[in-house]
mmCIF file of C-alpha atoms in Angstrom:
data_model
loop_
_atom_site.group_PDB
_atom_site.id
_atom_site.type_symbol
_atom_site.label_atom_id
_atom_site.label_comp_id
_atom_site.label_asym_id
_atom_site.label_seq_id
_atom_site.Cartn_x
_atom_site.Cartn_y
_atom_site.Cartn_z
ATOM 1 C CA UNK A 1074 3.753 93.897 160.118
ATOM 2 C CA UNK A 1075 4.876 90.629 158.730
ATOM 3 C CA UNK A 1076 4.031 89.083 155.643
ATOM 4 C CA UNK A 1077 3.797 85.521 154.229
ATOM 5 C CA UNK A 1078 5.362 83.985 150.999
ATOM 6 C CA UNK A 1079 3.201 81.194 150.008
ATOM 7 C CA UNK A 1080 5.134 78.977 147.419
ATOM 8 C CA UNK A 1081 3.506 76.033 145.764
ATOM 9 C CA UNK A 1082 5.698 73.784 143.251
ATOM 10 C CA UNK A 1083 3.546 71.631 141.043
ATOM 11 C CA UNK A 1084 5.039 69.110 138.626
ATOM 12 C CA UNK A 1085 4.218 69.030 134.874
ATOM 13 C CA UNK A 1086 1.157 66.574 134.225
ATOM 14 C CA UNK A 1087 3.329 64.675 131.759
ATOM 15 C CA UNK A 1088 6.187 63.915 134.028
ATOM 16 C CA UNK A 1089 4.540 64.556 137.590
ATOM 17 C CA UNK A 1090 4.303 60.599 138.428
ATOM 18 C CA UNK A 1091 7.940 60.596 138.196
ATOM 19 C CA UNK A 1092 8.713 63.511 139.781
ATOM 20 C CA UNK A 1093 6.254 62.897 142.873
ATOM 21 C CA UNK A 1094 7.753 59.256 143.601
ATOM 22 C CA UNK A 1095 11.932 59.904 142.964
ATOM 23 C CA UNK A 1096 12.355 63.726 143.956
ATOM 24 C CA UNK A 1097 11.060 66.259 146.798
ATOM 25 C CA UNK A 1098 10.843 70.229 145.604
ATOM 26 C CA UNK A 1099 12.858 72.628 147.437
ATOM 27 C CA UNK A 1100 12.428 75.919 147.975
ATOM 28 C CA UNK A 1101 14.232 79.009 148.308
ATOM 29 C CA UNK A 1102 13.611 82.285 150.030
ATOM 30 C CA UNK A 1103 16.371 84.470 149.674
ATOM 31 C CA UNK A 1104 19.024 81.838 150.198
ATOM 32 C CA UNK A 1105 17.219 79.866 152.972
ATOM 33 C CA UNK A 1106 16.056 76.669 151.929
ATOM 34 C CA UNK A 1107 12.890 75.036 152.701
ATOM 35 C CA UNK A 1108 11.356 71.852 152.409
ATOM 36 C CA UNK A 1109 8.018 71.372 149.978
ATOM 37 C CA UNK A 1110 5.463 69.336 149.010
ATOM 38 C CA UNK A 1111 3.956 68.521 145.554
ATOM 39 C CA UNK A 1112 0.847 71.129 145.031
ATOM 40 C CA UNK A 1113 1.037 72.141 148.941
ATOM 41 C CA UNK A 1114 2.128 75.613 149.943
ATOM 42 C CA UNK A 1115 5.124 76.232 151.586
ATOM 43 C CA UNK A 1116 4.584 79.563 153.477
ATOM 44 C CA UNK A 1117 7.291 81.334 154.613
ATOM 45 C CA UNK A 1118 6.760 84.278 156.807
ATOM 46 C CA UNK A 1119 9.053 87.569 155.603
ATOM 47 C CA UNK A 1120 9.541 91.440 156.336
ATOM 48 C CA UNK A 1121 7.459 93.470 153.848
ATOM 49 C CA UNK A 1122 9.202 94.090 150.449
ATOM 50 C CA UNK A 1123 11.462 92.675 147.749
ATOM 51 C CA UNK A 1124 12.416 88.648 147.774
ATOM 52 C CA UNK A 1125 14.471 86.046 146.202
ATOM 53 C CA UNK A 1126 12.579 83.120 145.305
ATOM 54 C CA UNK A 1127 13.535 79.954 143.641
ATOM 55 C CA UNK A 1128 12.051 76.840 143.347
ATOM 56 C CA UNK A 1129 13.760 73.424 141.986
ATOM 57 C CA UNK A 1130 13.810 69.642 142.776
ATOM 58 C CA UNK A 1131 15.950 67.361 144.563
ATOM 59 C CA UNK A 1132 16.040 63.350 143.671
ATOM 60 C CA UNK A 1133 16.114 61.379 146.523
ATOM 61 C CA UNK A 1134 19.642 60.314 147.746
ATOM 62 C CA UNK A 1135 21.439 63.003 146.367
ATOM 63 C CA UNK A 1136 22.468 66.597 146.882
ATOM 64 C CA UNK A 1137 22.030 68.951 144.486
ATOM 65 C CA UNK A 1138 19.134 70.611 143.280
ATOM 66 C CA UNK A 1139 17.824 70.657 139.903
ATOM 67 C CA UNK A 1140 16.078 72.844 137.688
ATOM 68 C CA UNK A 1141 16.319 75.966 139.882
ATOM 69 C CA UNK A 1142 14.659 79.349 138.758
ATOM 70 C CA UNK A 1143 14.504 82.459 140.456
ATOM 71 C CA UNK A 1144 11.965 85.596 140.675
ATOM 72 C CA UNK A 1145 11.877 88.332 142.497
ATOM 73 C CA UNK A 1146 8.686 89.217 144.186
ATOM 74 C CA UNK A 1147 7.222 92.341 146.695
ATOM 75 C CA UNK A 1148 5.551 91.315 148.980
ATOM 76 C CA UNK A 1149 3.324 93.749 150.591
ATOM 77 C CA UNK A 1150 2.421 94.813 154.502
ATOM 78 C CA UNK A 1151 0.639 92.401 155.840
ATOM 79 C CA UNK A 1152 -0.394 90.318 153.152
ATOM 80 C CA UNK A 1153 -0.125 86.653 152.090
ATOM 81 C CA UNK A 1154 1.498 86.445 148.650
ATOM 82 C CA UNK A 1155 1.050 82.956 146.664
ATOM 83 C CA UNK A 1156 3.412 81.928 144.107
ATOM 84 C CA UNK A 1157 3.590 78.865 141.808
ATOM 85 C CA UNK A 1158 6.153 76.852 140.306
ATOM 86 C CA UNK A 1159 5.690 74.185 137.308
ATOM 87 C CA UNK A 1160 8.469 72.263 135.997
ATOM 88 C CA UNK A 1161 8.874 72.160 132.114
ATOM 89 C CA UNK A 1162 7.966 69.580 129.915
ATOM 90 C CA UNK A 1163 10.730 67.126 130.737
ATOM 91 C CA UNK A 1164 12.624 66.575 133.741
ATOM 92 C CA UNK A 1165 15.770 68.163 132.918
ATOM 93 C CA UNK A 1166 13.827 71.559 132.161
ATOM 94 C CA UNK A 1167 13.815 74.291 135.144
ATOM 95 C CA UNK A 1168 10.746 75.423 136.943
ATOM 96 C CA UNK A 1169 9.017 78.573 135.852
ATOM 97 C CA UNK A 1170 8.103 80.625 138.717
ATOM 98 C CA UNK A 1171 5.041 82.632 138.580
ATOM 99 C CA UNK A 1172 4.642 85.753 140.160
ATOM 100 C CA UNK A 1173 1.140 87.047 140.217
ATOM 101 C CA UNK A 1174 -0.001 90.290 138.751
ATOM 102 C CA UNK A 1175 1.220 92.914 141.228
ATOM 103 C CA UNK A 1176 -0.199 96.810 140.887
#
């Protein structure tokens, strides 16, 4: 049965003006990239178990990504797993991807 990654970046309250008007957050799910919005879920539908996920930002009119950090998560059967993703204090700081409690 398959399962849903639900990955919200959010921008640190000191620099999230800056970050919402000159960069878009990207997201990554086991090497696949996928678009995001500021403090809207990106779901990504998976198989059931262990995934790559990274979250960083890209400025507008350029390539790379910035501030990229990885977790790995399990997902379970079925289920709809959500994830956040703040970036640090200042701009050049990478995102901290939290991975809730899992028993």
């Amino acid at each position: 049965m398959p399962s849903t990654l639900a990955v919200v970046p959010q921008p640190h309250w000191v620099n999230g003006w800056f970050l919402r008007i000159f960069a878009r957050p990207v997201v990554l799910v086991d090497g696949t990239e996928h678009s995001g919005r500021w403090g809207q879920p990106t779901e990504v539908h998976v198989e059931p178990g262990l995934h790559a996920v990274a979250v960083g930002a890209r400025y507008r009119g350029t390539a790379g990504t910035l501030g990229l950090d990885e977790a790995e998560v399990d997902v379970d059967s079925g289920r709809r797993l959500l994830v956040t993703a703040t970036n640090g204090f200042f701009n050049h700081q990478p995102f901290t991807v939290e991975v809730p409690h899992q028993t």
